[in-house]
JSON list of C-alpha atoms in Angstrom, two decimals:
[
{"chain": "A", "resi": 24, "resn": "UNK", "atom": "CA", "xyz": [-3.03, -47.31, -10.74]},
{"chain": "A", "resi": 25, "resn": "UNK", "atom": "CA", "xyz": [-6.03, -45.11, -13.13]},
{"chain": "A", "resi": 26, "resn": "UNK", "atom": "CA", "xyz": [-3.09, -42.50, -13.46]},
{"chain": "A", "resi": 27, "resn": "UNK", "atom": "CA", "xyz": [-0.57, -44.96, -14.86]},
{"chain": "A", "resi": 28, "resn": "UNK", "atom": "CA", "xyz": [-2.98, -45.95, -17.07]},
{"chain": "A", "resi": 29, "resn": "UNK", "atom": "CA", "xyz": [-4.07, -42.75, -18.76]},
{"chain": "A", "resi": 30, "resn": "UNK", "atom": "CA", "xyz": [-0.46, -42.29, -18.57]},
{"chain": "A", "resi": 31, "resn": "UNK", "atom": "CA", "xyz": [0.50, -45.03, -20.75]},
{"chain": "A", "resi": 32, "resn": "UNK", "atom": "CA", "xyz": [-2.57, -45.04, -23.50]},
{"chain": "A", "resi": 33, "resn": "UNK", "atom": "CA", "xyz": [-1.33, -41.28, -23.67]},
{"chain": "A", "resi": 34, "resn": "UNK", "atom": "CA", "xyz": [2.45, -42.04, -24.02]},
{"chain": "A", "resi": 35, "resn": "UNK", "atom": "CA", "xyz": [0.98, -44.74, -26.82]},
{"chain": "A", "resi": 36, "resn": "UNK", "atom": "CA", "xyz": [-1.23, -42.49, -28.67]},
{"chain": "A", "resi": 37, "resn": "UNK", "atom": "CA", "xyz": [1.38, -39.78, -28.56]},
{"chain": "A", "resi": 38, "resn": "UNK", "atom": "CA", "xyz": [3.67, -41.54, -29.93]},
{"chain": "A", "resi": 39, "resn": "UNK", "atom": "CA", "xyz": [0.94, -43.53, -32.17]},
{"chain": "A", "resi": 40, "resn": "UNK", "atom": "CA", "xyz": [0.31, -40.13, -33.89]},
{"chain": "A", "resi": 41, "resn": "UNK", "atom": "CA", "xyz": [4.58, -38.86, -34.32]},
{"chain": "A", "resi": 42, "resn": "UNK", "atom": "CA", "xyz": [4.88, -42.13, -35.96]},
{"chain": "A", "resi": 43, "resn": "UNK", "atom": "CA", "xyz": [1.91, -40.74, -38.06]},
{"chain": "A", "resi": 44, "resn": "UNK", "atom": "CA", "xyz": [2.85, -37.19, -38.89]},
{"chain": "A", "resi": 45, "resn": "UNK", "atom": "CA", "xyz": [6.19, -38.53, -39.70]},
{"chain": "A", "resi": 46, "resn": "UNK", "atom": "CA", "xyz": [5.36, -41.24, -42.57]},
{"chain": "A", "resi": 47, "resn": "UNK", "atom": "CA", "xyz": [3.17, -38.64, -43.94]},
{"chain": "A", "resi": 48, "resn": "UNK", "atom": "CA", "xyz": [6.27, -36.14, -44.19]},
{"chain": "A", "resi": 49, "resn": "UNK", "atom": "CA", "xyz": [8.76, -38.48, -45.10]},
{"chain": "A", "resi": 50, "resn": "UNK", "atom": "CA", "xyz": [5.61, -39.47, -48.14]},
{"chain": "A", "resi": 51, "resn": "UNK", "atom": "CA", "xyz": [5.56, -35.34, -48.80]},
{"chain": "A", "resi": 52, "resn": "UNK", "atom": "CA", "xyz": [9.08, -35.24, -49.24]},
{"chain": "A", "resi": 53, "resn": "UNK", "atom": "CA", "xyz": [9.44, -38.31, -51.71]},
{"chain": "A", "resi": 54, "resn": "UNK", "atom": "CA", "xyz": [6.53, -37.06, -53.60]},
{"chain": "A", "resi": 55, "resn": "UNK", "atom": "CA", "xyz": [7.68, -33.66, -54.71]},
{"chain": "A", "resi": 56, "resn": "UNK", "atom": "CA", "xyz": [11.18, -35.47, -55.04]},
{"chain": "A", "resi": 57, "resn": "UNK", "atom": "CA", "xyz": [9.11, -37.96, -57.60]},
{"chain": "A", "resi": 58, "resn": "UNK", "atom": "CA", "xyz": [7.99, -34.64, -59.23]},
{"chain": "A", "resi": 59, "resn": "UNK", "atom": "CA", "xyz": [11.36, -33.81, -60.25]},
{"chain": "A", "resi": 60, "resn": "UNK", "atom": "CA", "xyz": [13.03, -36.68, -61.01]},
{"chain": "A", "resi": 61, "resn": "UNK", "atom": "CA", "xyz": [9.88, -37.51, -63.04]},
{"chain": "A", "resi": 62, "resn": "UNK", "atom": "CA", "xyz": [10.68, -34.55, -65.13]},
{"chain": "A", "resi": 63, "resn": "UNK", "atom": "CA", "xyz": [14.13, -35.08, -65.04]},
{"chain": "A", "resi": 64, "resn": "UNK", "atom": "CA", "xyz": [13.01, -38.73, -67.18]},
{"chain": "A", "resi": 65, "resn": "UNK", "atom": "CA", "xyz": [10.37, -36.81, -69.13]},
{"chain": "A", "resi": 66, "resn": "UNK", "atom": "CA", "xyz": [13.33, -34.42, -70.52]},
{"chain": "A", "resi": 67, "resn": "UNK", "atom": "CA", "xyz": [15.63, -37.20, -71.18]},
{"chain": "A", "resi": 68, "resn": "UNK", "atom": "CA", "xyz": [13.35, -38.90, -73.00]},
{"chain": "A", "resi": 69, "resn": "UNK", "atom": "CA", "xyz": [12.65, -35.82, -74.52]},
{"chain": "A", "resi": 70, "resn": "UNK", "atom": "CA", "xyz": [16.59, -35.51, -75.71]},
{"chain": "A", "resi": 71, "resn": "UNK", "atom": "CA", "xyz": [16.20, -38.93, -76.72]},
{"chain": "A", "resi": 72, "resn": "UNK", "atom": "CA", "xyz": [13.66, -38.76, -79.67]},
{"chain": "A", "resi": 73, "resn": "UNK", "atom": "CA", "xyz": [14.92, -34.98, -80.45]},
{"chain": "A", "resi": 74, "resn": "UNK", "atom": "CA", "xyz": [18.27, -36.73, -81.20]},
{"chain": "A", "resi": 75, "resn": "UNK", "atom": "CA", "xyz": [16.08, -39.97, -82.55]},
{"chain": "A", "resi": 76, "resn": "UNK", "atom": "CA", "xyz": [13.65, -37.80, -85.46]},
{"chain": "A", "resi": 77, "resn": "UNK", "atom": "CA", "xyz": [16.93, -36.10, -86.50]},
{"chain": "A", "resi": 78, "resn": "UNK", "atom": "CA", "xyz": [19.80, -39.41, -86.64]},
{"chain": "A", "resi": 79, "resn": "UNK", "atom": "CA", "xyz": [21.48, -38.21, -83.95]},
{"chain": "A", "resi": 80, "resn": "UNK", "atom": "CA", "xyz": [23.52, -41.52, -82.97]},
{"chain": "A", "resi": 81, "resn": "UNK", "atom": "CA", "xyz": [25.54, -39.60, -80.30]},
{"chain": "A", "resi": 82, "resn": "UNK", "atom": "CA", "xyz": [22.10, -38.01, -78.92]},
{"chain": "A", "resi": 83, "resn": "UNK", "atom": "CA", "xyz": [20.50, -41.04, -78.93]},
{"chain": "A", "resi": 84, "resn": "UNK", "atom": "CA", "xyz": [23.47, -43.09, -76.81]},
{"chain": "A", "resi": 85, "resn": "UNK", "atom": "CA", "xyz": [24.41, -40.41, -74.64]},
{"chain": "A", "resi": 86, "resn": "UNK", "atom": "CA", "xyz": [21.37, -40.85, -72.33]},
{"chain": "A", "resi": 87, "resn": "UNK", "atom": "CA", "xyz": [22.35, -44.10, -71.93]},
{"chain": "A", "resi": 88, "resn": "UNK", "atom": "CA", "xyz": [24.56, -45.30, -68.67]},
{"chain": "A", "resi": 89, "resn": "UNK", "atom": "CA", "xyz": [28.58, -46.65, -69.52]},
{"chain": "A", "resi": 90, "resn": "UNK", "atom": "CA", "xyz": [27.22, -49.76, -68.92]},
{"chain": "A", "resi": 91, "resn": "UNK", "atom": "CA", "xyz": [23.98, -49.90, -70.30]},
{"chain": "A", "resi": 92, "resn": "UNK", "atom": "CA", "xyz": [22.27, -52.04, -72.94]},
{"chain": "A", "resi": 93, "resn": "UNK", "atom": "CA", "xyz": [18.76, -51.48, -75.51]},
{"chain": "A", "resi": 94, "resn": "UNK", "atom": "CA", "xyz": [17.34, -54.14, -77.99]},
{"chain": "A", "resi": 95, "resn": "UNK", "atom": "CA", "xyz": [15.40, -52.88, -80.31]},
{"chain": "A", "resi": 96, "resn": "UNK", "atom": "CA", "xyz": [12.65, -54.65, -81.75]},
{"chain": "A", "resi": 97, "resn": "UNK", "atom": "CA", "xyz": [13.93, -57.41, -83.60]},
{"chain": "A", "resi": 98, "resn": "UNK", "atom": "CA", "xyz": [15.15, -58.44, -80.92]},
{"chain": "A", "resi": 99, "resn": "UNK", "atom": "CA", "xyz": [18.95, -57.72, -81.06]},
{"chain": "A", "resi": 100, "resn": "UNK", "atom": "CA", "xyz": [20.91, -56.90, -77.68]},
{"chain": "A", "resi": 101, "resn": "UNK", "atom": "CA", "xyz": [23.23, -54.55, -77.27]},
{"chain": "A", "resi": 102, "resn": "UNK", "atom": "CA", "xyz": [25.28, -53.84, -74.42]},
{"chain": "A", "resi": 103, "resn": "UNK", "atom": "CA", "xyz": [27.21, -50.62, -73.10]},
{"chain": "A", "resi": 104, "resn": "UNK", "atom": "CA", "xyz": [27.05, -47.23, -74.64]},
{"chain": "A", "resi": 105, "resn": "UNK", "atom": "CA", "xyz": [30.18, -47.80, -76.75]},
{"chain": "A", "resi": 106, "resn": "UNK", "atom": "CA", "xyz": [27.57, -51.07, -79.12]},
{"chain": "A", "resi": 107, "resn": "UNK", "atom": "CA", "xyz": [24.25, -48.56, -78.08]},
{"chain": "A", "resi": 108, "resn": "UNK", "atom": "CA", "xyz": [26.64, -46.01, -80.50]},
{"chain": "A", "resi": 109, "resn": "UNK", "atom": "CA", "xyz": [26.79, -47.58, -83.12]},
{"chain": "A", "resi": 110, "resn": "UNK", "atom": "CA", "xyz": [23.94, -49.76, -83.40]},
{"chain": "A", "resi": 111, "resn": "UNK", "atom": "CA", "xyz": [22.26, -46.29, -84.06]},
{"chain": "A", "resi": 112, "resn": "UNK", "atom": "CA", "xyz": [24.74, -45.32, -86.48]},
{"chain": "A", "resi": 113, "resn": "UNK", "atom": "CA", "xyz": [23.98, -48.60, -88.39]},
{"chain": "A", "resi": 114, "resn": "UNK", "atom": "CA", "xyz": [20.80, -47.85, -88.45]},
{"chain": "A", "resi": 115, "resn": "UNK", "atom": "CA", "xyz": [20.33, -44.94, -89.03]},
{"chain": "A", "resi": 116, "resn": "UNK", "atom": "CA", "xyz": [22.40, -45.27, -91.65]},
{"chain": "A", "resi": 117, "resn": "UNK", "atom": "CA", "xyz": [19.29, -48.14, -92.70]},
{"chain": "A", "resi": 118, "resn": "UNK", "atom": "CA", "xyz": [16.66, -49.59, -92.59]},
{"chain": "A", "resi": 119, "resn": "UNK", "atom": "CA", "xyz": [15.53, -45.85, -90.33]},
{"chain": "A", "resi": 120, "resn": "UNK", "atom": "CA", "xyz": [16.69, -43.70, -91.87]},
{"chain": "A", "resi": 121, "resn": "UNK", "atom": "CA", "xyz": [14.66, -40.37, -92.66]},
{"chain": "A", "resi": 122, "resn": "UNK", "atom": "CA", "xyz": [12.64, -42.17, -89.50]},
{"chain": "A", "resi": 123, "resn": "UNK", "atom": "CA", "xyz": [10.52, -40.37, -86.12]},
{"chain": "A", "resi": 124, "resn": "UNK", "atom": "CA", "xyz": [9.41, -41.23, -83.48]},
{"chain": "A", "resi": 125, "resn": "UNK", "atom": "CA", "xyz": [6.59, -40.67, -80.50]},
{"chain": "A", "resi": 126, "resn": "UNK", "atom": "CA", "xyz": [6.14, -41.45, -77.84]},
{"chain": "A", "resi": 127, "resn": "UNK", "atom": "CA", "xyz": [3.09, -41.56, -75.19]},
{"chain": "A", "resi": 128, "resn": "UNK", "atom": "CA", "xyz": [4.50, -42.43, -71.61]},
{"chain": "A", "resi": 129, "resn": "UNK", "atom": "CA", "xyz": [1.53, -44.83, -69.84]},
{"chain": "A", "resi": 130, "resn": "UNK", "atom": "CA", "xyz": [3.34, -45.22, -66.82]},
{"chain": "A", "resi": 131, "resn": "UNK", "atom": "CA", "xyz": [6.66, -44.25, -64.03]},
{"chain": "A", "resi": 132, "resn": "UNK", "atom": "CA", "xyz": [7.14, -46.07, -61.36]},
{"chain": "A", "resi": 133, "resn": "UNK", "atom": "CA", "xyz": [10.26, -45.97, -58.73]},
{"chain": "A", "resi": 134, "resn": "UNK", "atom": "CA", "xyz": [11.03, -48.56, -57.51]},
{"chain": "A", "resi": 135, "resn": "UNK", "atom": "CA", "xyz": [13.64, -46.89, -55.52]},
{"chain": "A", "resi": 136, "resn": "UNK", "atom": "CA", "xyz": [14.44, -42.79, -55.55]},
{"chain": "A", "resi": 137, "resn": "UNK", "atom": "CA", "xyz": [17.88, -43.76, -57.72]},
{"chain": "A", "resi": 138, "resn": "UNK", "atom": "CA", "xyz": [15.71, -46.09, -59.90]},
{"chain": "A", "resi": 139, "resn": "UNK", "atom": "CA", "xyz": [12.58, -45.82, -61.87]},
{"chain": "A", "resi": 140, "resn": "UNK", "atom": "CA", "xyz": [10.80, -47.63, -64.83]},
{"chain": "A", "resi": 141, "resn": "UNK", "atom": "CA", "xyz": [8.59, -46.84, -67.55]},
{"chain": "A", "resi": 142, "resn": "UNK", "atom": "CA", "xyz": [6.25, -47.80, -70.02]},
{"chain": "A", "resi": 143, "resn": "UNK", "atom": "CA", "xyz": [5.50, -46.38, -73.29]},
{"chain": "A", "resi": 144, "resn": "UNK", "atom": "CA", "xyz": [3.35, -46.38, -76.75]},
{"chain": "A", "resi": 145, "resn": "UNK", "atom": "CA", "xyz": [5.87, -45.51, -79.22]},
{"chain": "A", "resi": 146, "resn": "UNK", "atom": "CA", "xyz": [5.12, -44.85, -83.18]},
{"chain": "A", "resi": 147, "resn": "UNK", "atom": "CA", "xyz": [7.95, -45.08, -85.64]},
{"chain": "A", "resi": 148, "resn": "UNK", "atom": "CA", "xyz": [7.04, -44.18, -88.94]},
{"chain": "A", "resi": 149, "resn": "UNK", "atom": "CA", "xyz": [9.52, -45.55, -91.17]},
{"chain": "A", "resi": 150, "resn": "UNK", "atom": "CA", "xyz": [9.65, -43.56, -95.32]},
{"chain": "A", "resi": 151, "resn": "UNK", "atom": "CA", "xyz": [7.47, -46.55, -97.23]},
{"chain": "A", "resi": 152, "resn": "UNK", "atom": "CA", "xyz": [5.55, -48.34, -94.83]},
{"chain": "A", "resi": 153, "resn": "UNK", "atom": "CA", "xyz": [3.40, -48.64, -92.62]},
{"chain": "A", "resi": 154, "resn": "UNK", "atom": "CA", "xyz": [3.82, -47.11, -88.93]},
{"chain": "A", "resi": 155, "resn": "UNK", "atom": "CA", "xyz": [5.26, -49.44, -86.11]},
{"chain": "A", "resi": 156, "resn": "UNK", "atom": "CA", "xyz": [3.07, -49.15, -83.40]},
{"chain": "A", "resi": 157, "resn": "UNK", "atom": "CA", "xyz": [5.47, -50.58, -80.44]},
{"chain": "A", "resi": 158, "resn": "UNK", "atom": "CA", "xyz": [5.74, -50.22, -76.37]},
{"chain": "A", "resi": 159, "resn": "UNK", "atom": "CA", "xyz": [8.30, -50.15, -74.17]},
{"chain": "A", "resi": 160, "resn": "UNK", "atom": "CA", "xyz": [9.75, -50.70, -71.10]},
{"chain": "A", "resi": 161, "resn": "UNK", "atom": "CA", "xyz": [12.70, -48.98, -70.04]},
{"chain": "A", "resi": 162, "resn": "UNK", "atom": "CA", "xyz": [14.73, -48.43, -66.47]},
{"chain": "A", "resi": 163, "resn": "UNK", "atom": "CA", "xyz": [15.97, -45.53, -65.57]},
{"chain": "A", "resi": 164, "resn": "UNK", "atom": "CA", "xyz": [19.31, -45.26, -62.94]},
{"chain": "A", "resi": 165, "resn": "UNK", "atom": "CA", "xyz": [20.14, -41.73, -60.78]},
{"chain": "A", "resi": 166, "resn": "UNK", "atom": "CA", "xyz": [23.95, -41.68, -61.55]},
{"chain": "A", "resi": 167, "resn": "UNK", "atom": "CA", "xyz": [25.44, -38.55, -59.48]},
{"chain": "A", "resi": 168, "resn": "UNK", "atom": "CA", "xyz": [22.42, -36.60, -59.58]},
{"chain": "A", "resi": 169, "resn": "UNK", "atom": "CA", "xyz": [21.74, -37.43, -62.64]},
{"chain": "A", "resi": 170, "resn": "UNK", "atom": "CA", "xyz": [19.50, -39.41, -64.86]},
{"chain": "A", "resi": 171, "resn": "UNK", "atom": "CA", "xyz": [20.30, -42.09, -67.72]},
{"chain": "A", "resi": 172, "resn": "UNK", "atom": "CA", "xyz": [18.84, -45.05, -69.59]},
{"chain": "A", "resi": 173, "resn": "UNK", "atom": "CA", "xyz": [20.22, -48.55, -67.47]},
{"chain": "A", "resi": 174, "resn": "UNK", "atom": "CA", "xyz": [18.16, -49.80, -70.30]},
{"chain": "A", "resi": 175, "resn": "UNK", "atom": "CA", "xyz": [14.97, -50.47, -73.09]},
{"chain": "A", "resi": 176, "resn": "UNK", "atom": "CA", "xyz": [13.41, -53.22, -74.38]},
{"chain": "A", "resi": 177, "resn": "UNK", "atom": "CA", "xyz": [10.78, -51.97, -77.23]},
{"chain": "A", "resi": 178, "resn": "UNK", "atom": "CA", "xyz": [9.19, -54.97, -78.13]},
{"chain": "A", "resi": 179, "resn": "UNK", "atom": "CA", "xyz": [5.93, -54.48, -81.64]},
{"chain": "A", "resi": 180, "resn": "UNK", "atom": "CA", "xyz": [1.92, -54.61, -80.09]},
{"chain": "A", "resi": 181, "resn": "UNK", "atom": "CA", "xyz": [0.53, -57.43, -81.57]},
{"chain": "A", "resi": 182, "resn": "UNK", "atom": "CA", "xyz": [-1.63, -55.35, -82.74]},
{"chain": "A", "resi": 183, "resn": "UNK", "atom": "CA", "xyz": [0.50, -54.35, -85.63]},
{"chain": "A", "resi": 184, "resn": "UNK", "atom": "CA", "xyz": [1.66, -57.68, -86.34]},
{"chain": "A", "resi": 185, "resn": "UNK", "atom": "CA", "xyz": [0.04, -59.19, -89.64]},
{"chain": "A", "resi": 186, "resn": "UNK", "atom": "CA", "xyz": [-1.60, -61.53, -88.56]},
{"chain": "A", "resi": 187, "resn": "UNK", "atom": "CA", "xyz": [-3.42, -59.63, -86.21]},
{"chain": "A", "resi": 188, "resn": "UNK", "atom": "CA", "xyz": [-3.94, -57.12, -88.85]},
{"chain": "A", "resi": 189, "resn": "UNK", "atom": "CA", "xyz": [-8.28, -56.66, -90.04]},
{"chain": "A", "resi": 190, "resn": "UNK", "atom": "CA", "xyz": [-8.21, -57.61, -93.53]}
]
């Protein structure tokens, strides 16, 4: 009886150890994969910002999925890469002509291996205007091994609204 109890205990302990080791290995593997994906997402956003800073609407739209969407900081909604491209043509020929942007990644969380959510703080510099401070949430999806923006939602940071500015 003692041997049977000892054997069962050994089996349970061995099985638990095996599960723990498997979980640790899976976690390490996913962390390594996320590092590569995080770098790819940062590169994609840098491509977007470089395009924005040059007024290059094609580059800005190219980082979105074909069925992606964006909302601008004024609440206008654009669905589909073609519509997004037209929206950038419009802003680069108008209010955002010669404008530049600079963003800081605040957080990046992988919901699944192919979906990530990023939070950004962004400064938008427009000629002869105060700096616009924005916060944005961006959803990234991996399609056929390549990352794209599926949804982008910027909003004006509260401290930049006229009623919240110090006089």
